[in-house]
């Protein structure tokens, strides 16, 4: 396959993690992406990522501060990887698509449903691939859990608990992650869990939620971020901030076919961190270990079966990783793995790039396209909108924008509604 010529747009921490993922892909038999350029509004960040790429890839992509100029000057540029901060997704991903570039966008697709619509409309009018880099579901252990469910290992799906309680009053990497107008953690990180809920249990149809802003002040903690990728800018992070975005949400989710989920995302939790993913079926349960840690899952059945080793594979005959995932994780029926976070992370990002390039060449629909990604955003906002409306809401009414009281302030701030609204 002819390599896809691509640029990374957004050279912050996640831009660096994506570069590491590209370098990981380049080491496989599936080296399908050529990094021709990098772009950031901050020239120093673009230069630094170009330098880092030289070390990791053996060639230096051209650095830019303006994506339009980049598209004009790089011969044969076909695609962009949008790793700008969440508050800029709707503008930057839309602009990249309008430049004619196939676009892979970091999650969440956008800050609000209207923001998601803007990006999706740009993909449609330009006839370009839009893929969203949702990484959790690509973890082989989540693939295995999904295969167990699909193969009926625990009978029919019945109930799922998705719980994350952690965070205390710590400032998580960057201030923008704590602000309603730029993407609070409940959206920015919570969308991962929303996607896992839909990946495990299918389409969510309605939800009831409560939201809170518990920590009115947060203090600088690990500004270097996971894997230390944000370390170079850690000094720019203030010692304390006053968050405006809710840091906790508590919800009940109804899925099609009458299954149910209980979802807690609480990033102001003190004491013992509590992360739990439990799935119950009509004849057993799966305790899933979470994401990117490689730990085995545990399958417990009513007949006395209790497995947390490779024998779980006997209950998932359909489980097979893709060839590139099998190469990266050491087998096509991996039931556990032992890599550190940074290594695991770059393998999963490599998978995102690989699928994106394949979709560009074949025209196939990405696994997490705009519609799947917008549904996850709608599930997050269903909890928010339900809390504001004081009643359960359907995911459809949130996605259609007919229930939007919480999001309106964000949409107005970004010019997504009102008399000067960006064209959609
Ligand atoms: N999938 C994951 O596990 C994961 C983890 C962390 C972050 N993310 C996502 O990655 C995205 C980036 O997060 P981050 O922590 O790297 O953000 P960041 O703030 O560290 O970096 C964002 C960069 O984008 C640049 N930028 C903003 N507007 C731009 C524009 N118009 N043109 C070019 N550059 C522009 C900024 O200058 C900045 O350097 C977010 O959407 C976040 O949710 C995903």
Short mmCIF file of C-alpha atoms and ligand atoms in Angstrom, two decimals:
data_model
loop_
_atom_site.label_atom_id
_atom_site.label_comp_id
_atom_site.label_asym_id
_atom_site.label_seq_id
_atom_site.Cartn_x
_atom_site.Cartn_y
_atom_site.Cartn_z
CA UNK A 1 0.00 0.00 0.00
CA UNK A 2 1.26 3.49 -0.86
CA UNK A 3 2.05 5.37 2.33
CA UNK A 4 -0.34 8.09 3.43
CA UNK A 5 1.38 11.48 3.69
CA UNK A 6 0.27 13.06 6.94
CA UNK A 7 0.81 16.02 9.27
CA UNK A 8 0.38 16.19 13.03
CA UNK A 9 -1.50 19.36 13.98
CA UNK A 10 -1.15 20.14 17.68
CA UNK A 11 2.31 19.52 19.15
CA UNK A 12 1.46 19.33 22.84
CA UNK A 13 1.59 16.24 25.01
CA UNK A 14 -0.80 14.19 22.91
CA UNK A 15 0.95 15.26 19.70
CA UNK A 16 4.11 13.78 21.21
CA UNK A 17 2.31 10.58 22.16
CA UNK A 18 0.97 10.29 18.63
CA UNK A 19 4.47 10.73 17.22
CA UNK A 20 5.60 7.85 19.44
CA UNK A 21 2.72 5.81 18.01
CA UNK A 22 3.82 6.60 14.46
CA UNK A 23 7.35 5.51 15.30
CA UNK A 24 5.94 2.27 16.72
CA UNK A 25 3.97 1.63 13.53
CA UNK A 26 7.08 2.34 11.46
CA UNK A 27 8.82 -0.60 13.18
CA UNK A 28 6.16 -3.08 12.06
CA UNK A 29 5.52 -4.74 8.71
CA UNK A 30 2.64 -2.27 8.32
CA UNK A 31 4.50 1.03 7.96
CA UNK A 32 1.75 2.86 6.08
CA UNK A 33 2.11 6.49 7.16
CA UNK A 34 4.71 9.11 6.23
CA UNK A 35 4.96 12.13 8.53
CA UNK A 36 5.68 15.11 6.26
CA UNK A 37 4.87 18.04 8.54
CA UNK A 38 3.99 19.12 12.04
CA UNK A 39 2.03 22.22 12.98
CA UNK A 40 1.36 24.21 16.14
CA UNK A 41 0.39 27.82 16.76
CA UNK A 42 3.46 27.91 18.98
CA UNK A 43 6.51 27.69 16.68
CA UNK A 44 8.71 26.32 19.48
CA UNK A 45 6.42 23.35 19.95
CA UNK A 46 6.33 22.61 16.22
CA UNK A 47 10.13 22.82 16.03
CA UNK A 48 10.52 20.58 19.08
CA UNK A 49 8.21 17.92 17.67
CA UNK A 50 10.04 18.05 14.32
CA UNK A 51 13.33 17.49 16.17
CA UNK A 52 11.84 14.64 18.14
CA UNK A 53 10.56 13.08 14.92
CA UNK A 54 14.05 13.22 13.43
CA UNK A 55 15.26 11.10 16.32
CA UNK A 56 12.36 8.67 16.22
CA UNK A 57 11.68 8.37 12.47
CA UNK A 58 15.04 9.29 10.91
CA UNK A 59 13.68 12.25 8.96
CA UNK A 60 12.58 15.73 10.01
CA UNK A 61 9.02 16.75 9.08
CA UNK A 62 8.63 20.42 8.16
CA UNK A 63 7.36 22.54 11.05
CA UNK A 64 4.54 25.07 10.51
CA UNK A 65 2.45 27.46 12.58
CA UNK A 66 -0.38 27.69 10.06
CA UNK A 67 -2.23 24.67 8.71
CA UNK A 68 -3.43 26.38 5.51
CA UNK A 69 0.12 27.33 4.60
CA UNK A 70 1.25 23.81 5.43
CA UNK A 71 -1.38 22.30 3.13
CA UNK A 72 -0.32 24.65 0.34
CA UNK A 73 3.41 23.99 0.70
CA UNK A 74 3.61 20.25 1.36
CA UNK A 75 3.37 18.35 -1.89
CA UNK A 76 0.92 15.48 -1.77
CA UNK A 77 -0.26 16.09 1.78
CA UNK A 78 -3.31 13.84 2.17
CA UNK A 79 -4.14 13.67 5.83
CA UNK A 80 -3.90 15.34 9.20
CA UNK A 81 -3.89 14.14 12.76
CA UNK A 82 -5.69 16.71 14.90
CA UNK A 83 -4.18 16.66 18.40
CA UNK A 84 -5.03 20.20 19.42
CA UNK A 85 -6.71 20.84 22.77
CA UNK A 86 -10.35 19.83 22.97
CA UNK A 87 -11.72 23.37 22.87
CA UNK A 88 -10.23 23.82 19.39
CA UNK A 89 -11.35 20.52 17.80
CA UNK A 90 -14.46 21.92 16.14
CA UNK A 91 -12.49 24.73 14.50
CA UNK A 92 -9.26 22.94 13.65
CA UNK A 93 -10.65 19.57 12.51
CA UNK A 94 -13.22 21.41 10.39
CA UNK A 95 -10.52 23.58 8.83
CA UNK A 96 -8.32 20.55 8.10
CA UNK A 97 -11.20 18.75 6.37
CA UNK A 98 -11.97 21.92 4.41
CA UNK A 99 -8.34 21.93 3.28
CA UNK A 100 -9.15 18.57 1.72
CA UNK A 101 -7.25 16.52 4.30
CA UNK A 102 -8.56 13.23 5.65
CA UNK A 103 -8.59 13.82 9.38
CA UNK A 104 -8.03 11.75 12.46
CA UNK A 105 -9.18 13.74 15.49
CA UNK A 106 -8.41 13.07 19.13
CA UNK A 107 -11.37 12.38 21.38
CA UNK A 108 -13.79 13.90 22.21
CA UNK A 109 -14.80 14.73 18.65
CA UNK A 110 -15.75 18.20 19.88
CA UNK A 111 -16.77 20.16 22.96
CA UNK A 112 -20.51 19.93 22.30
CA UNK A 113 -22.97 18.22 19.98
CA UNK A 114 -23.07 21.31 17.75
CA UNK A 115 -19.28 21.21 17.57
CA UNK A 116 -19.42 17.53 16.56
CA UNK A 117 -21.95 18.37 13.85
CA UNK A 118 -19.67 21.03 12.42
CA UNK A 119 -16.79 18.58 12.03
CA UNK A 120 -19.00 15.82 10.62
CA UNK A 121 -20.54 18.18 8.09
CA UNK A 122 -17.06 19.23 6.95
CA UNK A 123 -16.09 15.58 6.43
CA UNK A 124 -19.26 14.96 4.44
CA UNK A 125 -19.05 18.04 2.21
CA UNK A 126 -15.40 17.35 1.39
CA UNK A 127 -15.81 13.61 0.98
CA UNK A 128 -12.98 12.94 3.41
CA UNK A 129 -12.42 10.26 6.05
CA UNK A 130 -13.04 11.35 9.62
CA UNK A 131 -11.70 8.97 12.24
CA UNK A 132 -11.67 9.62 15.96
CA UNK A 133 -8.71 8.41 17.99
CA UNK A 134 -10.60 6.60 20.72
CA UNK A 135 -7.95 4.38 22.21
CA UNK A 136 -9.50 2.47 25.11
CA UNK A 137 -11.56 0.09 22.97
CA UNK A 138 -8.43 -0.87 21.00
CA UNK A 139 -6.76 -2.31 24.08
CA UNK A 140 -6.58 -6.09 23.38
CA UNK A 141 -8.13 -6.82 26.76
CA UNK A 142 -11.21 -4.79 25.82
CA UNK A 143 -11.32 -6.63 22.48
CA UNK A 144 -11.27 -9.90 24.45
CA UNK A 145 -14.03 -8.73 26.81
CA UNK A 146 -16.18 -7.75 23.85
CA UNK A 147 -15.61 -11.13 22.20
CA UNK A 148 -16.57 -12.92 25.43
CA UNK A 149 -19.81 -10.92 25.50
CA UNK A 150 -20.56 -11.49 21.82
CA UNK A 151 -19.80 -15.21 22.14
CA UNK A 152 -22.27 -15.54 25.01
CA UNK A 153 -19.67 -16.46 27.63
CA UNK A 154 -21.80 -14.93 30.41
CA UNK A 155 -25.15 -15.51 28.72
CA UNK A 156 -27.04 -12.43 27.64
CA UNK A 157 -25.82 -8.99 28.66
CA UNK A 158 -27.71 -7.67 31.67
CA UNK A 159 -25.92 -4.97 33.72
CA UNK A 160 -22.63 -3.08 33.55
CA UNK A 161 -20.86 -1.00 36.19
CA UNK A 162 -18.29 1.51 34.97
CA UNK A 163 -16.72 3.28 37.93
CA UNK A 164 -13.79 5.63 38.30
CA UNK A 165 -13.22 7.46 41.58
CA UNK A 166 -9.86 9.20 41.81
CA UNK A 167 -8.19 12.58 41.40
CA UNK A 168 -8.53 14.36 44.76
CA UNK A 169 -7.99 18.11 44.32
CA UNK A 170 -5.18 17.65 41.84
CA UNK A 171 -4.85 19.73 38.71
CA UNK A 172 -4.79 17.13 35.96
CA UNK A 173 -1.99 18.09 33.52
CA UNK A 174 -3.41 21.34 32.05
CA UNK A 175 -5.87 23.99 33.33
CA UNK A 176 -8.09 23.72 30.23
CA UNK A 177 -9.18 20.26 31.40
CA UNK A 178 -10.96 21.79 34.35
CA UNK A 179 -12.98 24.49 32.63
CA UNK A 180 -16.52 24.19 31.36
CA UNK A 181 -15.79 26.26 28.26
CA UNK A 182 -12.71 24.32 27.16
CA UNK A 183 -13.54 20.74 28.08
CA UNK A 184 -13.86 19.64 31.68
CA UNK A 185 -12.52 16.22 32.71
CA UNK A 186 -16.02 14.79 32.86
CA UNK A 187 -16.21 15.26 29.10
CA UNK A 188 -12.55 15.08 28.18
CA UNK A 189 -11.76 11.88 30.09
CA UNK A 190 -15.35 10.71 30.66
CA UNK A 191 -15.89 10.29 26.94
CA UNK A 192 -13.49 7.32 27.03
CA UNK A 193 -15.83 5.57 29.45
CA UNK A 194 -18.86 6.56 27.41
CA UNK A 195 -17.26 4.88 24.43
CA UNK A 196 -16.42 1.79 26.47
CA UNK A 197 -20.04 1.59 27.61
CA UNK A 198 -21.27 1.65 24.03
CA UNK A 199 -18.47 -0.68 22.89
CA UNK A 200 -19.43 -3.30 25.50
CA UNK A 201 -23.20 -2.89 25.61
CA UNK A 202 -24.27 -1.33 22.32
CA UNK A 203 -26.41 1.69 21.69
CA UNK A 204 -27.37 3.78 24.75
CA UNK A 205 -30.97 5.00 24.52
CA UNK A 206 -31.58 7.07 27.65
CA UNK A 207 -29.90 8.21 30.83
CA UNK A 208 -30.47 9.88 34.16
CA UNK A 209 -27.61 11.80 35.71
CA UNK A 210 -26.35 14.02 38.47
CA UNK A 211 -23.29 16.25 38.10
CA UNK A 212 -21.13 18.06 40.64
CA UNK A 213 -18.24 20.46 40.84
CA UNK A 214 -16.72 19.27 44.10
CA UNK A 215 -13.25 20.80 44.05
CA UNK A 216 -13.46 24.58 43.81
CA UNK A 217 -9.67 24.84 43.91
CA UNK A 218 -7.17 22.44 42.40
CA UNK A 219 -3.46 22.36 43.03
CA UNK A 220 -0.63 21.54 40.69
CA UNK A 221 0.27 17.88 40.84
CA UNK A 222 1.66 15.81 37.98
CA UNK A 223 1.99 18.53 35.32
CA UNK A 224 4.28 16.24 33.32
CA UNK A 225 1.23 14.05 32.64
CA UNK A 226 1.04 10.32 31.91
CA UNK A 227 4.38 9.09 30.63
CA UNK A 228 5.93 12.53 31.24
CA UNK A 229 4.95 13.77 27.77
CA UNK A 230 3.94 17.25 29.01
CA UNK A 231 7.09 17.79 31.08
CA UNK A 232 8.63 20.50 28.86
CA UNK A 233 5.72 22.87 29.62
CA UNK A 234 5.15 21.92 33.25
CA UNK A 235 6.55 25.24 34.49
CA UNK A 236 3.76 27.08 32.64
CA UNK A 237 1.11 25.35 34.73
CA UNK A 238 -0.08 27.53 37.64
CA UNK A 239 0.22 26.32 41.24
CA UNK A 240 -3.56 26.46 41.69
CA UNK A 241 -6.67 27.05 39.63
CA UNK A 242 -10.36 27.57 40.22
CA UNK A 243 -12.18 25.06 38.02
CA UNK A 244 -15.48 25.90 36.37
CA UNK A 245 -16.27 22.51 34.86
CA UNK A 246 -18.00 19.73 36.76
CA UNK A 247 -15.56 17.14 38.03
CA UNK A 248 -18.00 14.33 38.80
CA UNK A 249 -20.99 12.69 37.19
CA UNK A 250 -23.20 9.86 38.36
CA UNK A 251 -25.56 8.17 35.98
CA UNK A 252 -27.85 5.35 35.08
CA UNK A 253 -27.85 4.39 31.42
CA UNK A 254 -30.45 2.34 29.56
CA UNK A 255 -29.28 0.54 26.48
CA UNK A 256 -31.28 -0.87 23.62
CA UNK A 257 -32.51 -4.41 24.41
CA UNK A 258 -33.23 -3.41 28.01
CA UNK A 259 -29.74 -3.76 29.43
CA UNK A 260 -28.60 -1.23 32.00
CA UNK A 261 -25.45 0.54 33.09
CA UNK A 262 -24.41 2.32 36.24
CA UNK A 263 -21.75 4.89 35.47
CA UNK A 264 -19.70 6.91 37.94
CA UNK A 265 -16.95 9.25 36.83
CA UNK A 266 -15.66 11.09 39.88
CA UNK A 267 -12.39 12.93 39.40
CA UNK A 268 -12.50 14.58 42.82
CA UNK A 269 -12.40 11.34 44.77
CA UNK A 270 -10.26 11.23 47.93
CA UNK A 271 -8.73 8.31 49.74
CA UNK A 272 -8.62 4.97 48.00
CA UNK A 273 -8.75 5.28 44.19
CA UNK A 274 -11.52 3.00 42.96
CA UNK A 275 -11.65 1.90 39.35
CA UNK A 276 -14.03 -0.85 38.49
CA UNK A 277 -15.48 -2.30 35.32
CA UNK A 278 -17.90 -5.15 35.95
CA UNK A 279 -20.20 -6.78 33.48
CA UNK A 280 -22.99 -9.10 34.51
CA UNK A 281 -24.86 -11.47 32.23
CA UNK A 282 -27.59 -14.04 32.69
CA UNK A 283 -25.10 -16.80 33.61
CA UNK A 284 -21.92 -15.09 34.82
CA UNK A 285 -19.77 -12.00 35.09
CA UNK A 286 -16.62 -10.43 33.73
CA UNK A 287 -14.37 -8.29 35.90
CA UNK A 288 -12.41 -6.25 33.38
CA UNK A 289 -9.09 -4.80 34.53
CA UNK A 290 -9.38 -1.32 33.04
CA UNK A 291 -7.40 0.08 30.18
CA UNK A 292 -3.81 -0.12 29.01
CA UNK A 293 -2.57 -2.16 31.96
CA UNK A 294 -2.52 -5.62 30.34
CA UNK A 295 -3.88 -7.36 33.40
CA UNK A 296 -6.06 -10.41 32.78
CA UNK A 297 -9.79 -10.20 33.12
CA UNK A 298 -11.70 -12.57 35.38
CA UNK A 299 -14.55 -14.70 34.16
CA UNK A 300 -16.87 -16.16 36.80
CA UNK A 301 -19.78 -18.39 35.79
CA UNK A 302 -22.69 -19.80 37.76
CA UNK A 303 -21.45 -23.35 37.04
CA UNK A 304 -18.39 -22.77 39.25
CA UNK A 305 -15.99 -21.69 36.51
CA UNK A 306 -13.61 -19.02 37.81
CA UNK A 307 -10.84 -18.13 35.36
CA UNK A 308 -8.28 -15.36 35.10
CA UNK A 309 -5.70 -17.04 32.89
CA UNK A 310 -5.48 -18.11 29.27
CA UNK A 311 -8.35 -20.57 29.69
CA UNK A 312 -10.73 -17.60 29.32
CA UNK A 313 -9.90 -17.89 25.62
CA UNK A 314 -11.90 -21.14 25.46
CA UNK A 315 -14.98 -18.97 26.08
CA UNK A 316 -14.19 -16.49 23.30
CA UNK A 317 -13.77 -18.52 20.11
CA UNK A 318 -14.35 -15.46 17.91
CA UNK A 319 -11.53 -13.45 19.52
CA UNK A 320 -8.77 -12.56 17.07
CA UNK A 321 -6.75 -9.37 16.90
CA UNK A 322 -5.97 -7.76 13.56
CA UNK A 323 -2.61 -8.74 12.02
CA UNK A 324 -0.98 -5.46 13.02
CA UNK A 325 -2.38 -5.65 16.58
CA UNK A 326 -1.15 -9.24 16.80
CA UNK A 327 2.32 -8.14 15.69
CA UNK A 328 2.37 -5.29 18.22
CA UNK A 329 1.02 -7.28 21.18
CA UNK A 330 2.67 -10.63 20.48
CA UNK A 331 -0.17 -12.85 19.29
CA UNK A 332 -3.63 -12.72 17.85
CA UNK A 333 -5.34 -14.14 20.99
CA UNK A 334 -3.59 -12.14 23.69
CA UNK A 335 -5.19 -12.58 27.13
CA UNK A 336 -2.69 -10.44 29.09
CA UNK A 337 0.41 -8.43 28.32
CA UNK A 338 3.27 -6.90 30.25
CA UNK A 339 4.31 -3.53 28.81
CA UNK A 340 4.69 -0.28 30.68
CA UNK A 341 2.14 2.50 30.06
CA UNK A 342 4.26 4.36 27.50
CA UNK A 343 4.87 1.23 25.44
CA UNK A 344 1.24 0.15 25.55
CA UNK A 345 0.06 3.65 24.70
CA UNK A 346 2.20 3.92 21.59
CA UNK A 347 1.14 0.48 20.36
CA UNK A 348 -2.51 1.50 20.61
CA UNK A 349 -1.87 4.82 18.84
CA UNK A 350 -0.05 2.85 16.13
CA UNK A 351 -3.26 0.86 15.65
CA UNK A 352 -5.24 4.09 15.28
CA UNK A 353 -2.91 5.34 12.56
CA UNK A 354 -2.92 2.00 10.80
CA UNK A 355 -6.70 1.84 10.60
CA UNK A 356 -6.90 5.49 9.50
CA UNK A 357 -4.47 4.87 6.62
CA UNK A 358 -6.33 1.73 5.55
CA UNK A 359 -9.62 3.64 5.49
CA UNK A 360 -8.08 6.39 3.38
CA UNK A 361 -6.82 3.88 0.84
CA UNK A 362 -9.88 1.60 0.80
CA UNK A 363 -12.65 4.10 1.52
CA UNK A 364 -13.81 1.90 4.40
CA UNK A 365 -15.65 3.44 7.35
CA UNK A 366 -13.44 3.90 10.43
CA UNK A 367 -14.46 1.94 13.51
CA UNK A 368 -14.92 5.19 15.46
CA UNK A 369 -16.24 7.55 12.81
CA UNK A 370 -18.02 10.83 13.48
CA UNK A 371 -21.33 9.13 14.27
CA UNK A 372 -19.86 6.74 16.84
CA UNK A 373 -17.79 9.50 18.42
CA UNK A 374 -20.73 11.95 18.56
CA UNK A 375 -22.85 9.27 20.24
CA UNK A 376 -20.25 8.99 23.00
CA UNK A 377 -20.28 12.77 23.44
CA UNK A 378 -24.09 12.63 23.55
CA UNK A 379 -23.93 9.98 26.27
CA UNK A 380 -21.72 12.22 28.42
CA UNK A 381 -24.01 15.17 27.87
CA UNK A 382 -27.07 13.05 28.53
CA UNK A 383 -25.96 12.93 32.18
CA UNK A 384 -25.40 16.70 32.18
CA UNK A 385 -28.60 17.60 30.39
CA UNK A 386 -30.58 15.20 32.55
CA UNK A 387 -29.21 16.85 35.68
CA UNK A 388 -30.21 20.29 34.37
CA UNK A 389 -33.62 19.18 33.10
CA UNK A 390 -34.37 17.19 36.25
CA UNK A 391 -35.54 14.16 34.32
CA UNK A 392 -34.13 11.24 32.35
CA UNK A 393 -33.32 12.21 28.76
CA UNK A 394 -32.99 10.16 25.61
CA UNK A 395 -29.64 10.07 23.88
CA UNK A 396 -31.46 10.89 20.65
CA UNK A 397 -32.84 14.18 21.98
CA UNK A 398 -29.41 15.18 23.23
CA UNK A 399 -27.80 14.23 19.94
CA UNK A 400 -30.49 16.06 17.97
CA UNK A 401 -29.82 19.18 20.07
CA UNK A 402 -33.39 19.50 21.31
CA UNK A 403 -32.18 19.16 24.91
CA UNK A 404 -29.17 21.42 25.21
CA UNK A 405 -29.55 23.74 28.21
CA UNK A 406 -26.17 22.78 29.70
CA UNK A 407 -24.26 23.08 26.45
CA UNK A 408 -25.69 26.44 25.34
CA UNK A 409 -23.17 28.51 27.29
CA UNK A 410 -20.31 26.58 25.68
CA UNK A 411 -21.87 26.86 22.23
CA UNK A 412 -22.40 30.59 22.66
CA UNK A 413 -18.84 31.13 23.87
CA UNK A 414 -17.46 29.36 20.81
CA UNK A 415 -19.85 30.99 18.37
CA UNK A 416 -21.68 27.76 17.63
CA UNK A 417 -25.06 29.38 18.26
CA UNK A 418 -26.26 32.96 18.16
CA UNK A 419 -26.38 35.46 15.36
CA UNK A 420 -22.69 35.07 14.48
CA UNK A 421 -22.71 31.27 14.58
CA UNK A 422 -20.07 29.50 12.54
CA UNK A 423 -21.56 28.06 9.38
CA UNK A 424 -22.52 24.45 9.80
N1 LIG B 1 -6.61 9.49 24.08
C1 LIG B 1 -5.98 9.83 25.18
O1 LIG B 1 -5.65 8.98 25.99
C2 LIG B 1 -5.66 11.27 25.39
C3 LIG B 1 -4.78 11.67 26.41
C4 LIG B 1 -4.46 13.02 26.51
C5 LIG B 1 -5.03 13.95 25.66
N2 LIG B 1 -5.92 13.53 24.70
C6 LIG B 1 -6.56 14.50 23.80
O2 LIG B 1 -5.59 15.07 22.95
C7 LIG B 1 -5.93 16.43 22.67
C8 LIG B 1 -4.72 17.30 22.99
O3 LIG B 1 -4.46 17.25 24.36
P1 LIG B 1 -3.06 17.75 24.95
O4 LIG B 1 -3.05 17.42 26.38
O5 LIG B 1 -1.95 17.28 24.10
O6 LIG B 1 -3.23 19.32 24.78
P2 LIG B 1 -2.09 20.42 24.95
O7 LIG B 1 -2.74 21.61 25.52
O8 LIG B 1 -0.91 19.82 25.64
O9 LIG B 1 -1.63 20.69 23.44
C9 LIG B 1 -2.49 21.20 22.47
C10 LIG B 1 -1.65 21.90 21.42
O10 LIG B 1 -2.49 22.30 20.34
C11 LIG B 1 -2.00 23.54 19.88
N3 LIG B 1 -3.03 24.23 19.07
C12 LIG B 1 -4.18 24.79 19.49
N4 LIG B 1 -4.85 25.33 18.45
C13 LIG B 1 -4.10 25.09 17.34
C14 LIG B 1 -4.25 25.40 15.98
N5 LIG B 1 -5.31 26.11 15.53
N6 LIG B 1 -3.28 25.02 15.12
C15 LIG B 1 -2.21 24.35 15.57
N7 LIG B 1 -2.00 24.03 16.85
C16 LIG B 1 -2.94 24.40 17.75
C17 LIG B 1 -1.62 24.28 21.13
O11 LIG B 1 -0.74 25.35 20.86
C18 LIG B 1 -0.97 23.18 21.95
O12 LIG B 1 0.41 23.08 21.72
C19 LIG B 1 -7.15 16.74 23.51
O13 LIG B 1 -8.30 16.66 22.71
C20 LIG B 1 -7.20 15.65 24.55
O14 LIG B 1 -8.50 15.30 24.95
C21 LIG B 1 -6.22 12.22 24.55
#
